[in-house]
mmCIF file of C-alpha atoms in Angstrom:
data_model
loop_
_atom_site.group_PDB
_atom_site.id
_atom_site.type_symbol
_atom_site.label_atom_id
_atom_site.label_comp_id
_atom_site.label_asym_id
_atom_site.label_seq_id
_atom_site.Cartn_x
_atom_site.Cartn_y
_atom_site.Cartn_z
ATOM 1 C CA MET X 15 15.028 6.460 9.468
ATOM 2 C CA ASN X 16 15.926 2.783 9.594
ATOM 3 C CA LYS X 17 17.986 1.013 6.963
ATOM 4 C CA GLN X 18 15.119 -0.963 5.422
ATOM 5 C CA LEU X 19 12.988 2.137 4.909
ATOM 6 C CA LYS X 20 15.946 3.968 3.420
ATOM 7 C CA LEU X 21 16.555 1.101 0.979
ATOM 8 C CA ASP X 22 12.856 1.070 0.089
ATOM 9 C CA LEU X 23 12.865 4.786 -0.684
ATOM 10 C CA GLU X 24 16.031 4.521 -2.760
ATOM 11 C CA GLU X 25 14.541 1.641 -4.749
ATOM 12 C CA LEU X 26 11.252 3.479 -5.272
ATOM 13 C CA THR X 27 12.772 6.813 -6.300
ATOM 14 C CA SER X 28 15.092 5.118 -8.787
ATOM 15 C CA GLN X 29 11.955 4.951 -10.988
ATOM 16 C CA LYS X 30 12.725 8.373 -12.410
ATOM 17 C CA THR X 31 10.032 8.261 -15.064
ATOM 18 C CA LEU X 32 7.478 8.007 -12.248
ATOM 19 C CA PHE X 33 8.816 11.044 -10.385
ATOM 20 C CA GLU X 34 10.273 13.388 -12.995
ATOM 21 C CA GLN X 35 6.792 14.392 -14.158
ATOM 22 C CA PHE X 36 6.421 16.194 -10.810
ATOM 23 C CA ASN X 37 9.559 18.333 -11.180
ATOM 24 C CA ASN X 38 9.075 21.994 -10.242
ATOM 25 C CA SER X 39 5.679 21.429 -8.664
ATOM 26 C CA SER X 40 3.978 21.753 -5.285
ATOM 27 C CA PHE X 41 1.990 19.204 -3.268
ATOM 28 C CA PHE X 42 -0.596 19.601 -0.532
ATOM 29 C CA ILE X 43 -0.907 16.365 1.454
ATOM 30 C CA THR X 44 -3.364 15.550 4.248
ATOM 31 C CA GLY X 45 -2.896 12.680 6.665
ATOM 32 C CA SER X 46 0.730 13.656 6.332
ATOM 33 C CA THR X 47 1.965 11.947 9.493
ATOM 34 C CA GLY X 48 0.078 8.720 8.758
ATOM 35 C CA LEU X 49 1.697 5.739 7.081
ATOM 36 C CA ILE X 50 0.855 6.438 3.436
ATOM 37 C CA GLY X 51 0.946 10.224 3.635
ATOM 38 C CA SER X 52 4.343 10.265 5.314
ATOM 39 C CA LEU X 53 5.842 7.765 2.855
ATOM 40 C CA ILE X 54 4.597 9.753 -0.138
ATOM 41 C CA ILE X 55 6.235 12.851 1.326
ATOM 42 C CA LYS X 56 9.492 11.037 2.095
ATOM 43 C CA ALA X 57 9.594 9.523 -1.391
ATOM 44 C CA LEU X 58 8.983 12.847 -3.140
ATOM 45 C CA LEU X 59 11.582 14.627 -1.020
ATOM 46 C CA THR X 60 14.133 11.829 -1.459
ATOM 47 C CA TYR X 61 13.758 12.036 -5.227
ATOM 48 C CA SER X 62 13.697 15.838 -5.294
ATOM 49 C CA ARG X 63 16.803 16.331 -3.184
ATOM 50 C CA VAL X 64 18.880 13.788 -5.088
ATOM 51 C CA ASN X 65 17.787 15.077 -8.487
ATOM 52 C CA LYS X 66 17.356 18.779 -7.620
ATOM 53 C CA ALA X 67 13.771 18.531 -8.819
ATOM 54 C CA ASN X 68 12.433 21.526 -6.873
ATOM 55 C CA ILE X 69 9.394 19.778 -5.390
ATOM 56 C CA LYS X 70 7.683 21.707 -2.596
ATOM 57 C CA ILE X 71 5.410 19.964 -0.077
ATOM 58 C CA TYR X 72 2.805 21.417 2.294
ATOM 59 C CA ALA X 73 1.835 18.865 4.930
ATOM 60 C CA LEU X 74 -1.464 19.260 6.773
ATOM 61 C CA CYS X 75 -1.272 17.910 10.339
ATOM 62 C CA ARG X 76 -2.475 18.691 13.840
ATOM 63 C CA SER X 77 0.539 17.912 16.021
ATOM 64 C CA GLU X 78 3.829 19.778 15.775
ATOM 65 C CA GLU X 79 5.439 17.154 18.013
ATOM 66 C CA LYS X 80 4.378 14.290 15.757
ATOM 67 C CA PHE X 81 5.402 16.167 12.613
ATOM 68 C CA LYS X 82 8.925 16.689 13.926
ATOM 69 C CA LYS X 83 9.146 13.060 15.015
ATOM 70 C CA VAL X 84 7.917 11.568 11.726
ATOM 71 C CA PHE X 85 9.983 13.873 9.509
ATOM 72 C CA SER X 86 13.082 14.304 11.665
ATOM 73 C CA ASP X 87 15.302 13.254 8.719
ATOM 74 C CA PHE X 88 13.459 15.429 6.195
ATOM 75 C CA ILE X 89 13.033 18.859 7.798
ATOM 76 C CA GLY X 90 13.918 21.597 5.311
ATOM 77 C CA ASN X 91 12.630 24.538 3.272
ATOM 78 C CA ASP X 92 10.979 22.186 0.793
ATOM 79 C CA LEU X 93 8.710 20.709 3.504
ATOM 80 C CA SER X 94 6.287 23.071 5.235
ATOM 81 C CA PRO X 95 3.847 21.943 7.932
ATOM 82 C CA VAL X 96 0.335 23.375 7.898
ATOM 83 C CA TYR X 97 -0.984 22.963 11.436
ATOM 84 C CA ALA X 98 -4.769 22.737 11.438
ATOM 85 C CA ASP X 99 -7.708 20.501 12.247
ATOM 86 C CA LEU X 100 -9.317 19.321 9.026
ATOM 87 C CA LEU X 101 -12.849 20.022 10.293
ATOM 88 C CA SER X 102 -12.054 23.669 11.046
ATOM 89 C CA PHE X 103 -9.645 24.212 8.174
ATOM 90 C CA ASP X 104 -10.343 27.431 6.226
ATOM 91 C CA VAL X 105 -9.260 26.933 2.614
ATOM 92 C CA ASN X 106 -9.699 30.656 1.882
ATOM 93 C CA LYS X 107 -6.735 31.435 4.131
ATOM 94 C CA ILE X 108 -4.350 29.282 2.071
ATOM 95 C CA ASP X 109 -2.336 31.742 -0.040
ATOM 96 C CA ILE X 110 -0.006 29.255 -1.734
ATOM 97 C CA ASP X 111 0.021 27.729 -5.203
ATOM 98 C CA ILE X 112 -0.895 24.039 -5.231
ATOM 99 C CA ASP X 113 -0.322 21.779 -8.224
ATOM 100 C CA TYR X 114 -1.229 18.408 -6.699
ATOM 101 C CA ILE X 115 -3.254 17.227 -3.717
ATOM 102 C CA ILE X 116 -3.246 13.822 -2.033
ATOM 103 C CA HIS X 117 -5.996 13.525 0.566
ATOM 104 C CA GLY X 118 -5.401 10.758 3.077
ATOM 105 C CA ALA X 119 -6.644 12.147 6.389
ATOM 106 C CA ALA X 120 -9.097 9.767 8.099
ATOM 107 C CA ILE X 121 -9.792 7.825 11.262
ATOM 108 C CA THR X 122 -8.065 4.486 10.645
ATOM 109 C CA THR X 123 -8.269 2.322 13.776
ATOM 110 C CA SER X 124 -11.153 -0.145 14.077
ATOM 111 C CA LYS X 125 -11.620 0.746 17.747
ATOM 112 C CA ASP X 126 -12.220 4.407 16.916
ATOM 113 C CA MET X 127 -14.469 3.512 13.991
ATOM 114 C CA VAL X 128 -16.789 1.803 16.472
ATOM 115 C CA GLU X 129 -16.442 4.090 19.482
ATOM 116 C CA LYS X 130 -16.279 7.318 17.429
ATOM 117 C CA ALA X 131 -18.499 6.350 14.523
ATOM 118 C CA VAL X 132 -20.036 9.826 14.194
ATOM 119 C CA GLU X 133 -16.609 11.471 14.095
ATOM 120 C CA THR X 134 -15.411 8.871 11.573
ATOM 121 C CA LEU X 135 -18.203 9.798 9.177
ATOM 122 C CA ASP X 136 -17.895 13.525 9.839
ATOM 123 C CA ILE X 137 -14.158 13.637 9.159
ATOM 124 C CA ALA X 138 -14.645 11.549 6.026
ATOM 125 C CA TYR X 139 -17.384 13.625 4.398
ATOM 126 C CA SER X 140 -16.773 17.131 5.763
ATOM 127 C CA GLY X 141 -12.996 16.820 5.510
ATOM 128 C CA THR X 142 -13.106 15.545 1.953
ATOM 129 C CA LYS X 143 -15.542 18.285 0.908
ATOM 130 C CA THR X 144 -13.141 20.864 2.338
ATOM 131 C CA ILE X 145 -10.190 19.456 0.387
ATOM 132 C CA LEU X 146 -12.197 19.187 -2.832
ATOM 133 C CA ASN X 147 -13.137 22.854 -2.409
ATOM 134 C CA LEU X 148 -9.451 23.651 -1.975
ATOM 135 C CA ALA X 149 -8.642 21.785 -5.199
ATOM 136 C CA HIS X 150 -11.402 23.722 -6.985
ATOM 137 C CA ILE X 151 -10.249 27.118 -5.687
ATOM 138 C CA LYS X 152 -6.583 26.474 -6.439
ATOM 139 C CA LYS X 153 -7.333 24.932 -9.852
ATOM 140 C CA CYS X 154 -4.865 22.180 -9.089
ATOM 141 C CA ARG X 155 -3.647 19.851 -11.843
ATOM 142 C CA SER X 156 -4.773 16.670 -10.113
ATOM 143 C CA ILE X 157 -5.992 15.289 -6.782
ATOM 144 C CA VAL X 158 -6.155 11.732 -5.425
ATOM 145 C CA TYR X 159 -8.513 10.688 -2.646
ATOM 146 C CA LEU X 160 -7.185 7.715 -0.684
ATOM 147 C CA SER X 161 -10.053 5.267 -0.410
ATOM 148 C CA SER X 162 -10.023 1.637 0.723
ATOM 149 C CA MET X 163 -10.906 -1.885 -0.323
ATOM 150 C CA GLU X 164 -13.504 -1.679 2.468
ATOM 151 C CA VAL X 165 -15.824 0.139 0.053
ATOM 152 C CA TYR X 166 -16.609 -3.297 -1.420
ATOM 153 C CA GLY X 167 -18.244 -4.711 1.701
ATOM 154 C CA VAL X 168 -19.355 -8.328 1.195
ATOM 155 C CA THR X 169 -19.218 -9.133 -2.515
ATOM 156 C CA ALA X 170 -20.785 -12.039 -4.417
ATOM 157 C CA HIS X 171 -18.942 -15.270 -3.564
ATOM 158 C CA ASP X 172 -18.883 -16.437 -7.194
ATOM 159 C CA LEU X 173 -16.671 -13.534 -8.323
ATOM 160 C CA GLU X 174 -13.236 -14.782 -9.372
ATOM 161 C CA SER X 175 -11.878 -11.260 -9.144
ATOM 162 C CA VAL X 176 -13.379 -7.983 -7.981
ATOM 163 C CA THR X 177 -13.259 -5.012 -10.336
ATOM 164 C CA GLU X 178 -14.024 -1.407 -9.508
ATOM 165 C CA LYS X 179 -17.694 -1.931 -10.459
ATOM 166 C CA ASP X 180 -18.356 -4.905 -8.144
ATOM 167 C CA LEU X 181 -19.567 -3.164 -4.984
ATOM 168 C CA GLY X 182 -21.169 -5.498 -2.429
ATOM 169 C CA TYR X 183 -23.307 -5.292 0.701
ATOM 170 C CA ILE X 184 -22.559 -3.166 3.757
ATOM 171 C CA ASP X 185 -24.761 -3.248 6.871
ATOM 172 C CA ILE X 186 -25.423 0.445 7.416
ATOM 173 C CA HIS X 187 -26.727 -0.174 10.949
ATOM 174 C CA GLN X 188 -23.348 -1.312 12.271
ATOM 175 C CA PRO X 189 -21.217 1.525 13.752
ATOM 176 C CA ARG X 190 -18.102 -0.106 12.244
ATOM 177 C CA SER X 191 -19.631 0.634 8.829
ATOM 178 C CA SER X 192 -18.923 4.318 9.473
ATOM 179 C CA TYR X 193 -15.536 3.788 7.824
ATOM 180 C CA SER X 194 -16.611 1.834 4.741
ATOM 181 C CA GLU X 195 -19.752 3.913 4.175
ATOM 182 C CA GLY X 196 -17.658 7.035 4.712
ATOM 183 C CA LYS X 197 -15.301 5.916 1.966
ATOM 184 C CA ARG X 198 -18.250 5.243 -0.337
ATOM 185 C CA ILE X 199 -19.856 8.645 0.153
ATOM 186 C CA CYS X 200 -16.492 10.349 -0.311
ATOM 187 C CA GLU X 201 -15.911 8.556 -3.598
ATOM 188 C CA CYS X 202 -19.385 9.655 -4.694
ATOM 189 C CA LEU X 203 -18.547 13.203 -3.625
ATOM 190 C CA CYS X 204 -15.335 13.084 -5.661
ATOM 191 C CA SER X 205 -17.252 11.985 -8.758
ATOM 192 C CA CYS X 206 -19.765 14.789 -8.197
ATOM 193 C CA TYR X 207 -17.018 17.422 -7.959
ATOM 194 C CA ALA X 208 -15.407 16.031 -11.109
ATOM 195 C CA SER X 209 -18.727 16.176 -12.966
ATOM 196 C CA GLU X 210 -20.138 19.479 -11.700
ATOM 197 C CA TYR X 211 -17.003 21.550 -11.079
ATOM 198 C CA ASN X 212 -14.439 19.797 -13.307
ATOM 199 C CA VAL X 213 -12.192 19.067 -10.335
ATOM 200 C CA PRO X 214 -9.531 16.613 -11.596
ATOM 201 C CA VAL X 215 -10.010 14.081 -8.783
ATOM 202 C CA LYS X 216 -9.387 10.335 -8.790
ATOM 203 C CA CYS X 217 -9.821 7.687 -6.081
ATOM 204 C CA ALA X 218 -7.269 5.043 -5.046
ATOM 205 C CA ARG X 219 -8.831 1.982 -3.374
ATOM 206 C CA LEU X 220 -5.943 0.629 -1.346
ATOM 207 C CA ALA X 221 -5.639 -2.965 -0.239
ATOM 208 C CA GLN X 222 -4.283 -3.462 3.273
ATOM 209 C CA THR X 223 -0.838 -1.893 3.231
ATOM 210 C CA LEU X 224 2.229 -3.286 4.964
ATOM 211 C CA GLY X 225 5.937 -2.596 4.992
ATOM 212 C CA ALA X 226 8.794 -0.645 6.486
ATOM 213 C CA GLY X 227 7.505 2.523 8.094
ATOM 214 C CA ILE X 228 4.631 0.919 9.971
ATOM 215 C CA ASP X 229 4.709 1.605 13.705
ATOM 216 C CA TYR X 230 6.016 -1.358 15.703
ATOM 217 C CA ASN X 231 2.946 -1.300 17.958
ATOM 218 C CA ASP X 232 0.407 -1.059 15.137
ATOM 219 C CA THR X 233 -2.689 -3.098 16.028
ATOM 220 C CA ARG X 234 -3.443 -4.565 12.581
ATOM 221 C CA VAL X 235 -2.958 -8.259 11.934
ATOM 222 C CA THR X 236 -0.072 -7.668 9.518
ATOM 223 C CA ALA X 237 1.945 -5.894 12.212
ATOM 224 C CA MET X 238 1.007 -8.538 14.772
ATOM 225 C CA PHE X 239 2.397 -11.265 12.502
ATOM 226 C CA ALA X 240 5.648 -9.339 12.019
ATOM 227 C CA ARG X 241 6.051 -8.698 15.771
ATOM 228 C CA CYS X 242 5.635 -12.410 16.493
ATOM 229 C CA ALA X 243 8.474 -13.199 14.087
ATOM 230 C CA VAL X 244 10.710 -10.550 15.649
ATOM 231 C CA GLU X 245 9.955 -11.614 19.223
ATOM 232 C CA ASP X 246 9.985 -15.375 18.498
ATOM 233 C CA LYS X 247 6.406 -15.711 19.723
ATOM 234 C CA ASP X 248 3.781 -18.064 18.353
ATOM 235 C CA ILE X 249 1.130 -16.491 16.133
ATOM 236 C CA THR X 250 -2.283 -16.874 17.776
ATOM 237 C CA LEU X 251 -5.362 -16.734 15.562
ATOM 238 C CA LYS X 252 -8.764 -16.099 17.143
ATOM 239 C CA THR X 253 -10.566 -17.312 14.008
ATOM 240 C CA ALA X 254 -10.031 -20.066 11.460
ATOM 241 C CA GLY X 255 -8.185 -17.490 9.361
ATOM 242 C CA THR X 256 -10.166 -18.155 6.194
ATOM 243 C CA THR X 257 -10.614 -14.485 5.248
ATOM 244 C CA LYS X 258 -8.764 -14.116 1.959
ATOM 245 C CA ARG X 259 -7.631 -10.769 0.588
ATOM 246 C CA PRO X 260 -4.601 -9.278 -1.159
ATOM 247 C CA VAL X 261 -2.173 -6.837 0.443
ATOM 248 C CA ILE X 262 0.070 -4.183 -1.038
ATOM 249 C CA TYR X 263 3.613 -3.249 -0.027
ATOM 250 C CA THR X 264 4.097 0.368 0.960
ATOM 251 C CA THR X 265 6.316 1.365 -1.960
ATOM 252 C CA ASP X 266 3.973 -0.311 -4.442
ATOM 253 C CA ALA X 267 1.103 1.648 -2.872
ATOM 254 C CA VAL X 268 3.003 4.926 -3.267
ATOM 255 C CA SER X 269 3.888 4.231 -6.903
ATOM 256 C CA GLY X 270 0.254 3.295 -7.575
ATOM 257 C CA ILE X 271 -1.044 6.520 -6.033
ATOM 258 C CA LEU X 272 1.406 8.682 -7.990
ATOM 259 C CA THR X 273 0.483 6.851 -11.191
ATOM 260 C CA ILE X 274 -3.212 7.540 -10.567
ATOM 261 C CA LEU X 275 -2.416 11.167 -9.708
ATOM 262 C CA LYS X 276 -0.750 11.741 -13.067
ATOM 263 C CA TYR X 277 -2.568 9.421 -15.457
ATOM 264 C CA GLY X 278 -5.900 8.479 -13.838
ATOM 265 C CA GLU X 279 -9.232 9.420 -15.347
ATOM 266 C CA ASN X 280 -11.074 12.196 -13.537
ATOM 267 C CA GLY X 281 -13.984 10.919 -11.450
ATOM 268 C CA SER X 282 -12.747 7.315 -11.578
ATOM 269 C CA SER X 283 -11.610 4.814 -8.953
ATOM 270 C CA TYR X 284 -8.685 2.383 -9.159
ATOM 271 C CA ASN X 285 -7.846 -0.698 -7.098
ATOM 272 C CA VAL X 286 -4.295 -0.592 -5.732
ATOM 273 C CA ALA X 287 -3.538 -4.210 -4.886
ATOM 274 C CA ASN X 288 -1.028 -6.938 -5.661
ATOM 275 C CA GLU X 289 -3.002 -9.877 -7.026
ATOM 276 C CA ASN X 290 -0.015 -12.169 -6.374
ATOM 277 C CA THR X 291 -0.414 -11.677 -2.618
ATOM 278 C CA PHE X 292 -3.995 -13.037 -2.520
ATOM 279 C CA SER X 293 -3.848 -15.321 0.522
ATOM 280 C CA THR X 294 -5.855 -16.361 3.565
ATOM 281 C CA ILE X 295 -4.870 -15.099 7.000
ATOM 282 C CA LYS X 296 -4.116 -18.699 7.973
ATOM 283 C CA ASP X 297 -1.849 -19.369 4.985
ATOM 284 C CA THR X 298 -0.044 -16.073 5.519
ATOM 285 C CA ALA X 299 0.603 -16.946 9.160
ATOM 286 C CA LEU X 300 1.881 -20.386 8.186
ATOM 287 C CA MET X 301 4.153 -18.876 5.537
ATOM 288 C CA ILE X 302 5.714 -16.566 8.118
ATOM 289 C CA SER X 303 6.092 -19.410 10.608
ATOM 290 C CA HIS X 304 7.704 -21.840 8.154
ATOM 291 C CA GLU X 305 9.482 -19.768 5.516
ATOM 292 C CA ILE X 306 10.530 -16.606 7.362
ATOM 293 C CA ALA X 307 10.836 -17.741 10.999
ATOM 294 C CA SER X 308 12.198 -21.165 9.969
ATOM 295 C CA ASP X 309 9.682 -22.975 12.211
ATOM 296 C CA LYS X 310 10.981 -21.261 15.346
ATOM 297 C CA ILE X 311 7.409 -20.154 15.952
ATOM 298 C CA SER X 312 4.090 -21.917 15.426
ATOM 299 C CA VAL X 313 0.568 -20.922 14.463
ATOM 300 C CA ILE X 314 -1.887 -21.488 17.321
ATOM 301 C CA PHE X 315 -5.664 -21.444 16.944
ATOM 302 C CA ASP X 316 -7.617 -20.080 19.911
ATOM 303 C CA ILE X 317 -11.107 -19.963 18.438
ATOM 304 C CA GLN X 318 -13.914 -18.938 20.755
ATOM 305 C CA GLU X 319 -17.416 -20.299 20.148
ATOM 306 C CA LYS X 320 -18.740 -16.750 20.142
ATOM 307 C CA ASN X 321 -16.684 -13.765 19.157
ATOM 308 C CA ASN X 322 -17.141 -10.242 17.880
ATOM 309 C CA PHE X 323 -14.904 -10.568 14.865
ATOM 310 C CA ALA X 324 -16.154 -9.633 11.410
ATOM 311 C CA PRO X 325 -17.369 -12.454 9.163
ATOM 312 C CA ASP X 326 -14.921 -14.088 6.782
ATOM 313 C CA VAL X 327 -14.401 -12.226 3.534
ATOM 314 C CA ILE X 328 -13.040 -13.354 0.183
ATOM 315 C CA LEU X 329 -11.974 -10.328 -1.846
ATOM 316 C CA ASN X 330 -9.681 -10.887 -4.811
ATOM 317 C CA LEU X 331 -9.135 -7.340 -6.028
ATOM 318 C CA SER X 332 -8.339 -6.910 -9.707
ATOM 319 C CA SER X 333 -5.625 -4.354 -10.481
ATOM 320 C CA GLU X 334 -6.093 -4.572 -14.258
ATOM 321 C CA LYS X 335 -7.542 -1.056 -14.510
ATOM 322 C CA LEU X 336 -4.498 0.453 -12.811
ATOM 323 C CA LYS X 337 -2.159 -1.652 -14.933
ATOM 324 C CA THR X 338 -3.551 0.023 -18.043
ATOM 325 C CA LEU X 339 -1.918 3.219 -16.745
ATOM 326 C CA GLY X 340 1.494 1.527 -16.796
ATOM 327 C CA TRP X 341 1.695 0.423 -13.154
ATOM 328 C CA ASP X 342 2.526 -2.998 -11.751
ATOM 329 C CA ALA X 343 3.252 -4.265 -8.234
ATOM 330 C CA LYS X 344 6.814 -5.391 -7.574
ATOM 331 C CA ILE X 345 6.905 -6.807 -4.021
ATOM 332 C CA GLY X 346 5.396 -10.246 -3.326
ATOM 333 C CA LEU X 347 3.933 -11.542 -0.074
ATOM 334 C CA LYS X 348 7.031 -13.198 1.416
ATOM 335 C CA GLU X 349 9.287 -10.313 0.443
ATOM 336 C CA ALA X 350 6.803 -7.799 1.866
ATOM 337 C CA TYR X 351 6.748 -9.476 5.270
ATOM 338 C CA SER X 352 10.502 -10.065 5.229
ATOM 339 C CA ARG X 353 11.142 -6.369 4.679
ATOM 340 C CA MET X 354 8.678 -5.303 7.357
ATOM 341 C CA ILE X 355 10.199 -7.775 9.823
ATOM 342 C CA ASN X 356 13.676 -6.410 9.033
ATOM 343 C CA SER X 357 12.374 -2.907 9.728
ATOM 344 C CA PHE X 358 10.789 -4.020 13.003
ATOM 345 C CA ARG X 359 14.044 -5.665 14.103
ATOM 346 C CA GLU X 360 15.890 -2.395 13.555
ATOM 347 C CA GLU X 361 13.301 -0.544 15.609
ATOM 348 C CA GLN X 362 13.747 -3.083 18.431
ATOM 349 C CA VAL X 363 17.511 -2.521 18.454
ATOM 350 C CA LYS X 364 16.933 1.227 18.870
#
């Protein structure tokens, strides 16, 4: 675990009022080796071991090799892997007590969403139904489904901010919509389980997440920007960069999810976004070039007349609903990228 991630976890787990409510409890977490799932696990274990909080975690994953790699610094009796494929997972064979569930397993790369659109939808719906059944059988205290800002699609351009009720248009005939439509149907499924079976489930609509812990070779634009700063390479934009959305730092995302888990209203959805990071791709790139890289790199525009990129989106997510639960984001845009770049530099040294 690199120094920046360690500092992030120490800072996050110093919020004892956020974590102490989970003392002497058990968690079942899917997508456990992914970015958010793994950071939730590392945060809970960091807090528990320092404070002797007796938190037990069961981590659903498919690869033993990846589990050992991701959690090499956290292996212990309080972390138990559950090796299974979500689509063939038999909840009736789980003979453990589960207090809390965080369901984050999903296909997350744009390439797979297009080339494996059927699988993307299948894992979303069938996998989520399986986990909701598990929550129902185990009578867990609370469950959070990790959704995405992509559920909004293209919203009305005259909206100054986008609340949880402002769903927009999604072209259902595009294979890439398998992800966003999958998130929508899963949120609907969560609400149905809350209504019909009294399953205490809530949905967290995450903005794009960045920070220490992201793989150095991640293909998302946030990681590309950070790599350019580390490698002293110019940032090349294939579009005008006018898409404007907020992001959320990893530790802010984790604190938001845990807040929703404990205090959220059953059957409801909450935006998890930092409104202070609302910026265009172009302005973000320029900020990194000027303020973080000290003009050692430039922003280059290589715009093709025809391209396959998604249309520009303006999505100013409101986090007011989540703030009513006592949460607030702490890490701004420059600090978020600075920390991720520091983490990437450490990974390069290794």
